Amino acid sequence: MPYIDQAFYNDVYKGTPIDAETFTMLEERASDVVDLLTNYRLAGEDLSHKPELIRTNVKKAVAAQIEYMYSEGGELSLHGGSPSSVSIGGFSYTEGSGVRVVSEMALSYLRPTGLLYLGVEVRC
């Protein structure tokens, strides 16, 4: 489910200019990344019923992820390649600079929303 459109990306987020076809492809992938990060808490929900902070930050997180993926080579940025760092017990091996799949800015937008919480929720 798309969380933003290109008008939000261009006019509100003011991201790097991207053509419409590339934007559509990256928006779907970026929404998937946000769904994964939030443990699908928003999947299929209408954001209009959420508080303004959550609505705005989720949209900005998707926009930041789109911009990040675009700057890292488009859809291929999600596939990352081989691991650049491995740790087993006290042993650690690092090779070059690793490719990150998730934008740090997208995570920063999602942190204050509570959507990254992976603990158990209690409902009465």
Short mmCIF file of N, CA, C and O in Angstrom, two decimals:
data_model
loop_
_atom_site.label_atom_id
_atom_site.label_comp_id
_atom_site.label_asym_id
_atom_site.label_seq_id
_atom_site.Cartn_x
_atom_site.Cartn_y
_atom_site.Cartn_z
N MET A 1 0.85 -1.18 0.00
CA MET A 1 0.00 0.00 0.00
C MET A 1 0.89 1.24 0.00
O MET A 1 1.73 1.41 0.88
N PRO A 2 0.74 2.11 -0.98
CA PRO A 2 1.56 3.31 -1.03
C PRO A 2 1.18 4.30 0.08
O PRO A 2 0.01 4.53 0.34
N TYR A 3 2.19 4.83 0.73
CA TYR A 3 1.95 5.79 1.80
C TYR A 3 2.02 7.23 1.30
O TYR A 3 1.47 8.12 1.93
N ILE A 4 2.74 7.45 0.20
CA ILE A 4 2.87 8.81 -0.33
C ILE A 4 2.70 8.78 -1.85
O ILE A 4 2.74 7.74 -2.47
N ASP A 5 2.55 9.98 -2.41
CA ASP A 5 2.56 10.11 -3.86
C ASP A 5 3.72 11.04 -4.22
O ASP A 5 4.40 11.58 -3.35
N GLN A 6 3.93 11.20 -5.51
CA GLN A 6 5.07 12.00 -5.94
C GLN A 6 4.90 13.48 -5.56
O GLN A 6 5.88 14.17 -5.31
N ALA A 7 3.66 13.94 -5.47
CA ALA A 7 3.43 15.34 -5.06
C ALA A 7 3.94 15.56 -3.64
O ALA A 7 4.57 16.59 -3.36
N PHE A 8 3.68 14.62 -2.71
CA PHE A 8 4.19 14.76 -1.34
C PHE A 8 5.72 14.75 -1.36
O PHE A 8 6.36 15.58 -0.72
N TYR A 9 6.29 13.83 -2.11
CA TYR A 9 7.76 13.71 -2.18
C TYR A 9 8.38 15.01 -2.70
O TYR A 9 9.36 15.50 -2.14
N ASN A 10 7.80 15.57 -3.76
CA ASN A 10 8.37 16.78 -4.37
C ASN A 10 8.05 18.05 -3.59
O ASN A 10 8.93 18.88 -3.37
N ASP A 11 6.78 18.20 -3.17
CA ASP A 11 6.34 19.47 -2.61
C ASP A 11 6.51 19.60 -1.10
O ASP A 11 6.80 20.68 -0.60
N VAL A 12 6.32 18.52 -0.37
CA VAL A 12 6.42 18.58 1.09
C VAL A 12 7.82 18.15 1.55
O VAL A 12 8.49 18.87 2.27
N TYR A 13 8.23 16.96 1.13
CA TYR A 13 9.54 16.45 1.54
C TYR A 13 10.68 17.15 0.80
O TYR A 13 11.77 17.31 1.33
N LYS A 14 10.41 17.59 -0.42
CA LYS A 14 11.37 18.28 -1.27
C LYS A 14 12.61 17.43 -1.53
O LYS A 14 13.75 17.85 -1.36
N GLY A 15 12.34 16.19 -1.97
CA GLY A 15 13.41 15.23 -2.23
C GLY A 15 14.10 15.47 -3.56
O GLY A 15 13.71 16.32 -4.36
N THR A 16 15.16 14.69 -3.79
CA THR A 16 15.90 14.73 -5.05
C THR A 16 14.94 14.43 -6.20
O THR A 16 14.16 13.48 -6.11
N PRO A 17 14.97 15.22 -7.27
CA PRO A 17 14.06 14.97 -8.39
C PRO A 17 14.23 13.57 -8.97
O PRO A 17 15.35 13.12 -9.23
N ILE A 18 13.10 12.87 -9.17
CA ILE A 18 13.08 11.51 -9.70
C ILE A 18 11.96 11.44 -10.73
O ILE A 18 10.87 11.98 -10.50
N ASP A 19 12.22 10.75 -11.85
CA ASP A 19 11.17 10.63 -12.86
C ASP A 19 10.03 9.76 -12.33
O ASP A 19 10.21 8.97 -11.40
N ALA A 20 8.85 9.88 -12.91
CA ALA A 20 7.63 9.24 -12.40
C ALA A 20 7.73 7.72 -12.36
O ALA A 20 7.29 7.09 -11.38
N GLU A 21 8.29 7.10 -13.38
CA GLU A 21 8.39 5.64 -13.41
C GLU A 21 9.29 5.12 -12.30
O GLU A 21 8.94 4.17 -11.60
N THR A 22 10.44 5.75 -12.13
CA THR A 22 11.37 5.35 -11.08
C THR A 22 10.75 5.59 -9.71
O THR A 22 10.87 4.76 -8.82
N PHE A 23 10.07 6.72 -9.57
CA PHE A 23 9.42 7.03 -8.29
C PHE A 23 8.41 5.95 -7.91
O PHE A 23 8.41 5.47 -6.78
N THR A 24 7.58 5.55 -8.85
CA THR A 24 6.55 4.54 -8.57
C THR A 24 7.18 3.24 -8.09
O THR A 24 6.73 2.63 -7.12
N MET A 25 8.24 2.81 -8.77
CA MET A 25 8.91 1.57 -8.39
C MET A 25 9.54 1.70 -6.99
O MET A 25 9.36 0.84 -6.13
N LEU A 26 10.25 2.81 -6.76
CA LEU A 26 10.93 2.98 -5.47
C LEU A 26 9.94 3.22 -4.33
O LEU A 26 10.19 2.80 -3.20
N GLU A 27 8.80 3.85 -4.61
CA GLU A 27 7.81 4.10 -3.57
C GLU A 27 7.26 2.78 -3.04
O GLU A 27 7.08 2.62 -1.84
N GLU A 28 7.02 1.84 -3.93
CA GLU A 28 6.52 0.54 -3.48
C GLU A 28 7.55 -0.17 -2.62
O GLU A 28 7.23 -0.75 -1.58
N ARG A 29 8.82 -0.13 -3.05
CA ARG A 29 9.88 -0.78 -2.27
C ARG A 29 10.09 -0.06 -0.93
O ARG A 29 10.27 -0.71 0.09
N ALA A 30 10.04 1.25 -0.93
CA ALA A 30 10.23 2.01 0.30
C ALA A 30 9.08 1.75 1.28
O ALA A 30 9.30 1.62 2.48
N SER A 31 7.87 1.64 0.76
CA SER A 31 6.73 1.31 1.62
C SER A 31 6.89 -0.08 2.22
O SER A 31 6.57 -0.31 3.39
N ASP A 32 7.41 -1.01 1.42
CA ASP A 32 7.69 -2.35 1.93
C ASP A 32 8.71 -2.32 3.06
O ASP A 32 8.56 -3.00 4.07
N VAL A 33 9.75 -1.50 2.90
CA VAL A 33 10.78 -1.37 3.94
C VAL A 33 10.16 -0.81 5.21
O VAL A 33 10.41 -1.32 6.31
N VAL A 34 9.34 0.22 5.10
CA VAL A 34 8.69 0.80 6.28
C VAL A 34 7.76 -0.23 6.92
O VAL A 34 7.72 -0.35 8.15
N ASP A 35 7.04 -1.00 6.13
CA ASP A 35 6.18 -2.05 6.69
C ASP A 35 7.02 -3.09 7.45
O ASP A 35 6.63 -3.53 8.53
N LEU A 36 8.14 -3.47 6.89
CA LEU A 36 9.02 -4.42 7.58
C LEU A 36 9.53 -3.85 8.90
O LEU A 36 9.53 -4.53 9.92
N LEU A 37 9.97 -2.60 8.86
CA LEU A 37 10.51 -1.97 10.07
C LEU A 37 9.45 -1.83 11.17
O LEU A 37 9.77 -1.93 12.35
N THR A 38 8.22 -1.59 10.77
CA THR A 38 7.15 -1.37 11.74
C THR A 38 6.38 -2.65 12.05
O THR A 38 5.33 -2.61 12.68
N ASN A 39 6.92 -3.78 11.61
CA ASN A 39 6.30 -5.08 11.85
C ASN A 39 4.86 -5.12 11.33
O ASN A 39 3.97 -5.70 11.95
N TYR A 40 4.63 -4.46 10.22
CA TYR A 40 3.34 -4.43 9.51
C TYR A 40 2.19 -3.87 10.35
O TYR A 40 1.04 -4.20 10.13
N ARG A 41 2.50 -3.01 11.30
CA ARG A 41 1.45 -2.41 12.14
C ARG A 41 0.50 -1.51 11.34
O ARG A 41 -0.63 -1.30 11.76
N LEU A 42 0.98 -0.96 10.24
CA LEU A 42 0.16 -0.03 9.46
C LEU A 42 -0.41 -0.65 8.20
O LEU A 42 -1.19 -0.01 7.50
N ALA A 43 -0.01 -1.86 7.89
CA ALA A 43 -0.43 -2.50 6.63
C ALA A 43 -1.95 -2.59 6.56
O ALA A 43 -2.60 -3.11 7.45
N GLY A 44 -2.50 -2.02 5.50
CA GLY A 44 -3.94 -2.06 5.28
C GLY A 44 -4.74 -1.07 6.10
O GLY A 44 -5.96 -1.03 6.01
N GLU A 45 -4.09 -0.27 6.94
CA GLU A 45 -4.80 0.70 7.76
C GLU A 45 -4.88 2.05 7.06
O GLU A 45 -4.00 2.42 6.29
N ASP A 46 -5.91 2.78 7.40
CA ASP A 46 -6.08 4.14 6.91
C ASP A 46 -5.32 5.07 7.84
O ASP A 46 -5.66 5.19 9.02
N LEU A 47 -4.28 5.72 7.32
CA LEU A 47 -3.46 6.61 8.16
C LEU A 47 -4.22 7.83 8.67
O LEU A 47 -3.80 8.44 9.63
N SER A 48 -5.34 8.16 8.05
CA SER A 48 -6.07 9.36 8.47
C SER A 48 -6.61 9.24 9.89
O SER A 48 -6.96 10.23 10.51
N HIS A 49 -6.69 8.02 10.42
CA HIS A 49 -7.17 7.82 11.78
C HIS A 49 -6.04 7.85 12.81
O HIS A 49 -6.30 7.73 14.01
N LYS A 50 -4.82 8.02 12.34
CA LYS A 50 -3.65 8.06 13.24
C LYS A 50 -3.35 9.51 13.61
O LYS A 50 -3.71 10.45 12.89
N PRO A 51 -2.67 9.71 14.74
CA PRO A 51 -2.27 11.08 15.11
C PRO A 51 -1.37 11.71 14.04
O PRO A 51 -0.67 11.01 13.30
N GLU A 52 -1.39 13.03 14.00
CA GLU A 52 -0.63 13.79 12.99
C GLU A 52 0.85 13.42 12.99
O GLU A 52 1.46 13.29 11.93
N LEU A 53 1.46 13.24 14.16
CA LEU A 53 2.87 12.89 14.25
C LEU A 53 3.15 11.58 13.50
O LEU A 53 4.11 11.49 12.73
N ILE A 54 2.32 10.59 13.70
CA ILE A 54 2.52 9.30 13.03
C ILE A 54 2.32 9.44 11.53
O ILE A 54 3.13 8.98 10.74
N ARG A 55 1.24 10.10 11.12
CA ARG A 55 0.97 10.28 9.68
C ARG A 55 2.14 10.96 8.99
O ARG A 55 2.65 10.48 7.97
N THR A 56 2.56 12.08 9.54
CA THR A 56 3.63 12.87 8.91
C THR A 56 4.95 12.12 8.91
O THR A 56 5.64 12.06 7.89
N ASN A 57 5.31 11.51 10.03
CA ASN A 57 6.60 10.84 10.11
C ASN A 57 6.68 9.58 9.27
O ASN A 57 7.73 9.27 8.72
N VAL A 58 5.58 8.85 9.14
CA VAL A 58 5.58 7.68 8.27
C VAL A 58 5.78 8.13 6.82
O VAL A 58 6.57 7.54 6.08
N LYS A 59 5.09 9.16 6.42
CA LYS A 59 5.24 9.66 5.05
C LYS A 59 6.66 10.16 4.80
O LYS A 59 7.25 9.87 3.75
N LYS A 60 7.23 10.89 5.77
CA LYS A 60 8.60 11.37 5.61
C LYS A 60 9.60 10.21 5.62
O LYS A 60 10.61 10.26 4.93
N ALA A 61 9.32 9.17 6.39
CA ALA A 61 10.19 7.99 6.41
C ALA A 61 10.21 7.32 5.04
O ALA A 61 11.27 6.92 4.54
N VAL A 62 9.04 7.18 4.42
CA VAL A 62 8.97 6.59 3.09
C VAL A 62 9.72 7.47 2.09
O VAL A 62 10.50 6.98 1.26
N ALA A 63 9.51 8.78 2.17
CA ALA A 63 10.21 9.70 1.27
C ALA A 63 11.72 9.62 1.46
O ALA A 63 12.48 9.60 0.48
N ALA A 64 12.18 9.56 2.70
CA ALA A 64 13.62 9.46 2.98
C ALA A 64 14.17 8.15 2.43
O ALA A 64 15.28 8.10 1.89
N GLN A 65 13.40 7.07 2.56
CA GLN A 65 13.84 5.77 2.04
C GLN A 65 13.91 5.79 0.52
O GLN A 65 14.83 5.25 -0.08
N ILE A 66 12.95 6.45 -0.13
CA ILE A 66 12.98 6.58 -1.59
C ILE A 66 14.23 7.33 -2.02
O ILE A 66 14.96 6.88 -2.92
N GLU A 67 14.48 8.46 -1.38
CA GLU A 67 15.64 9.28 -1.74
C GLU A 67 16.94 8.51 -1.51
O GLU A 67 17.85 8.55 -2.32
N TYR A 68 17.00 7.77 -0.41
CA TYR A 68 18.18 6.98 -0.09
C TYR A 68 18.41 5.88 -1.14
O TYR A 68 19.52 5.71 -1.65
N MET A 69 17.36 5.14 -1.47
CA MET A 69 17.49 4.08 -2.47
C MET A 69 17.89 4.66 -3.82
O MET A 69 18.73 4.08 -4.52
N TYR A 70 17.32 5.80 -4.18
CA TYR A 70 17.67 6.44 -5.45
C TYR A 70 19.14 6.82 -5.47
O TYR A 70 19.84 6.57 -6.45
N SER A 71 19.62 7.39 -4.38
CA SER A 71 21.02 7.82 -4.33
C SER A 71 22.00 6.64 -4.28
O SER A 71 23.15 6.76 -4.65
N GLU A 72 21.50 5.47 -3.84
CA GLU A 72 22.35 4.28 -3.74
C GLU A 72 22.23 3.35 -4.94
O GLU A 72 22.72 2.24 -4.90
N GLY A 73 21.54 3.79 -5.97
CA GLY A 73 21.46 2.98 -7.18
C GLY A 73 20.10 2.39 -7.48
O GLY A 73 19.99 1.43 -8.23
N GLY A 74 19.06 2.91 -6.88
CA GLY A 74 17.72 2.44 -7.17
C GLY A 74 17.36 1.16 -6.45
O GLY A 74 17.82 0.91 -5.34
N GLU A 75 16.56 0.34 -7.11
CA GLU A 75 16.04 -0.88 -6.48
C GLU A 75 17.17 -1.84 -6.10
O GLU A 75 17.05 -2.60 -5.13
N LEU A 76 18.27 -1.82 -6.81
CA LEU A 76 19.39 -2.71 -6.51
C LEU A 76 19.97 -2.43 -5.12
O LEU A 76 20.60 -3.30 -4.53
N SER A 77 19.76 -1.25 -4.59
CA SER A 77 20.28 -0.92 -3.26
C SER A 77 19.68 -1.80 -2.18
O SER A 77 20.26 -1.98 -1.11
N LEU A 78 18.51 -2.40 -2.44
CA LEU A 78 17.87 -3.26 -1.45
C LEU A 78 18.53 -4.62 -1.32
O LEU A 78 18.39 -5.29 -0.31
N HIS A 79 19.25 -5.03 -2.34
CA HIS A 79 19.80 -6.38 -2.34
C HIS A 79 21.17 -6.46 -1.71
O HIS A 79 21.63 -7.56 -1.43
N GLY A 80 21.81 -5.34 -1.50
CA GLY A 80 23.00 -5.24 -0.68
C GLY A 80 24.24 -5.99 -1.02
O GLY A 80 25.31 -5.51 -0.80
N GLY A 81 24.21 -7.20 -1.51
CA GLY A 81 25.43 -7.96 -1.78
C GLY A 81 25.84 -8.78 -0.58
O GLY A 81 25.04 -9.12 0.28
N SER A 82 27.11 -9.11 -0.48
CA SER A 82 27.59 -9.98 0.60
C SER A 82 27.81 -9.17 1.88
O SER A 82 28.00 -7.96 1.83
N PRO A 83 27.82 -9.85 3.03
CA PRO A 83 28.01 -9.12 4.28
C PRO A 83 29.41 -8.51 4.35
O PRO A 83 30.38 -9.10 3.88
N SER A 84 29.51 -7.35 4.92
CA SER A 84 30.80 -6.69 5.04
C SER A 84 31.36 -6.80 6.44
O SER A 84 32.49 -6.42 6.69
N SER A 85 30.56 -7.30 7.37
CA SER A 85 30.99 -7.42 8.75
C SER A 85 30.39 -8.69 9.36
O SER A 85 29.20 -8.93 9.21
N VAL A 86 31.25 -9.48 10.02
CA VAL A 86 30.79 -10.71 10.65
C VAL A 86 31.40 -10.79 12.04
O VAL A 86 32.58 -10.51 12.22
N SER A 87 30.59 -11.14 13.04
CA SER A 87 31.08 -11.31 14.41
C SER A 87 30.60 -12.65 14.95
O SER A 87 29.43 -12.99 14.83
N ILE A 88 31.53 -13.40 15.52
CA ILE A 88 31.20 -14.66 16.19
C ILE A 88 31.92 -14.64 17.53
O ILE A 88 33.15 -14.66 17.58
N GLY A 89 31.15 -14.58 18.60
CA GLY A 89 31.78 -14.50 19.93
C GLY A 89 32.65 -13.27 20.01
O GLY A 89 32.23 -12.16 19.75
N GLY A 90 33.94 -13.46 20.35
CA GLY A 90 34.87 -12.34 20.46
C GLY A 90 35.56 -12.03 19.15
O GLY A 90 36.30 -11.05 19.04
N PHE A 91 35.32 -12.85 18.10
CA PHE A 91 35.96 -12.64 16.81
C PHE A 91 35.11 -11.72 15.94
O PHE A 91 33.90 -11.86 15.86
N SER A 92 35.76 -10.78 15.29
CA SER A 92 35.05 -9.85 14.41
C SER A 92 35.87 -9.65 13.14
O SER A 92 37.09 -9.51 13.20
N TYR A 93 35.20 -9.65 11.98
CA TYR A 93 35.85 -9.43 10.70
C TYR A 93 35.06 -8.38 9.94
O TYR A 93 33.85 -8.49 9.80
N THR A 94 35.75 -7.36 9.45
CA THR A 94 35.09 -6.31 8.69
C THR A 94 35.81 -6.13 7.37
O THR A 94 37.03 -6.07 7.33
N GLU A 95 35.04 -6.02 6.30
CA GLU A 95 35.60 -5.85 4.97
C GLU A 95 35.00 -4.62 4.32
O GLU A 95 33.80 -4.58 4.05
N GLY A 96 35.78 -3.60 4.07
CA GLY A 96 35.32 -2.41 3.35
C GLY A 96 34.11 -1.76 4.00
O GLY A 96 33.81 -1.96 5.16
N SER A 97 33.41 -0.97 3.22
CA SER A 97 32.21 -0.30 3.73
C SER A 97 30.98 -1.09 3.34
O SER A 97 30.82 -1.48 2.19
N GLY A 98 30.12 -1.34 4.29
CA GLY A 98 28.92 -2.13 4.04
C GLY A 98 27.85 -1.32 3.36
O GLY A 98 27.80 -0.11 3.46
N VAL A 99 26.97 -2.00 2.67
CA VAL A 99 25.84 -1.36 2.02
C VAL A 99 24.65 -1.46 2.97
O VAL A 99 24.26 -2.55 3.37
N ARG A 100 24.11 -0.33 3.36
CA ARG A 100 22.95 -0.31 4.23
C ARG A 100 21.69 -0.30 3.38
O ARG A 100 21.61 0.41 2.39
N VAL A 101 20.71 -1.06 3.79
CA VAL A 101 19.45 -1.13 3.05
C VAL A 101 18.48 -0.06 3.54
O VAL A 101 17.73 0.51 2.76
N VAL A 102 18.53 0.26 4.82
CA VAL A 102 17.58 1.20 5.41
C VAL A 102 18.25 2.55 5.65
O VAL A 102 19.35 2.63 6.19
N SER A 103 17.56 3.58 5.26
CA SER A 103 18.04 4.94 5.47
C SER A 103 18.02 5.28 6.96
O SER A 103 17.02 5.05 7.65
N GLU A 104 19.11 5.84 7.44
CA GLU A 104 19.14 6.29 8.84
C GLU A 104 18.11 7.38 9.08
O GLU A 104 17.52 7.46 10.16
N MET A 105 17.87 8.21 8.08
CA MET A 105 16.87 9.26 8.22
C MET A 105 15.47 8.67 8.33
O MET A 105 14.66 9.15 9.13
N ALA A 106 15.18 7.62 7.58
CA ALA A 106 13.88 6.96 7.68
C ALA A 106 13.68 6.41 9.09
O ALA A 106 12.61 6.58 9.69
N LEU A 107 14.72 5.79 9.64
CA LEU A 107 14.63 5.29 11.03
C LEU A 107 14.42 6.44 12.01
O LEU A 107 13.64 6.31 12.95
N SER A 108 15.09 7.55 11.77
CA SER A 108 14.94 8.72 12.65
C SER A 108 13.51 9.26 12.64
O SER A 108 12.99 9.68 13.67
N TYR A 109 12.88 9.23 11.48
CA TYR A 109 11.48 9.67 11.40
C TYR A 109 10.55 8.70 12.12
O TYR A 109 9.54 9.11 12.70
N LEU A 110 10.86 7.42 12.09
CA LEU A 110 9.97 6.41 12.70
C LEU A 110 10.15 6.29 14.22
O LEU A 110 9.22 5.87 14.91
N ARG A 111 11.31 6.63 14.75
CA ARG A 111 11.57 6.43 16.19
C ARG A 111 10.52 7.07 17.10
O ARG A 111 10.03 6.42 18.01
N PRO A 112 10.15 8.33 16.91
CA PRO A 112 9.20 8.94 17.85
C PRO A 112 7.76 8.45 17.71
O PRO A 112 6.91 8.79 18.52
N THR A 113 7.48 7.63 16.72
CA THR A 113 6.11 7.17 16.50
C THR A 113 5.73 5.97 17.37
O THR A 113 4.56 5.67 17.51
N GLY A 114 6.73 5.25 17.89
CA GLY A 114 6.47 4.04 18.65
C GLY A 114 6.26 2.82 17.77
O GLY A 114 6.06 1.72 18.26
N LEU A 115 6.32 3.00 16.47
CA LEU A 115 6.07 1.90 15.54
C LEU A 115 7.24 0.92 15.42
O LEU A 115 7.09 -0.16 14.87
N LEU A 116 8.40 1.29 15.94
CA LEU A 116 9.56 0.40 15.88
C LEU A 116 9.60 -0.55 17.08
O LEU A 116 10.43 -1.45 17.13
N TYR A 117 8.70 -0.37 18.03
CA TYR A 117 8.66 -1.19 19.24
C TYR A 117 8.33 -2.63 18.87
O TYR A 117 7.35 -2.90 18.19
N LEU A 118 9.17 -3.56 19.30
CA LEU A 118 8.97 -4.96 18.98
C LEU A 118 8.51 -5.81 20.16
O LEU A 118 8.42 -7.03 20.08
N GLY A 119 8.21 -5.15 21.27
CA GLY A 119 7.75 -5.87 22.45
C GLY A 119 6.28 -6.27 22.36
O GLY A 119 5.62 -6.07 21.35
N VAL A 120 5.80 -6.82 23.42
CA VAL A 120 4.41 -7.28 23.49
C VAL A 120 3.52 -6.13 23.93
O VAL A 120 3.82 -5.44 24.89
N GLU A 121 2.43 -5.96 23.23
CA GLU A 121 1.46 -4.93 23.60
C GLU A 121 0.33 -5.60 24.39
O GLU A 121 -0.11 -6.69 24.05
N VAL A 122 -0.13 -4.93 25.44
CA VAL A 122 -1.21 -5.45 26.25
C VAL A 122 -2.46 -4.64 25.97
O VAL A 122 -2.44 -3.42 26.01
N ARG A 123 -3.53 -5.32 25.64
CA ARG A 123 -4.80 -4.63 25.39
C ARG A 123 -5.85 -5.20 26.31
O ARG A 123 -5.96 -6.40 26.49
N CYS A 124 -6.62 -4.33 26.90
CA CYS A 124 -7.68 -4.77 27.82
C CYS A 124 -9.02 -4.69 27.15
O CYS A 124 -9.29 -3.96 26.31
#
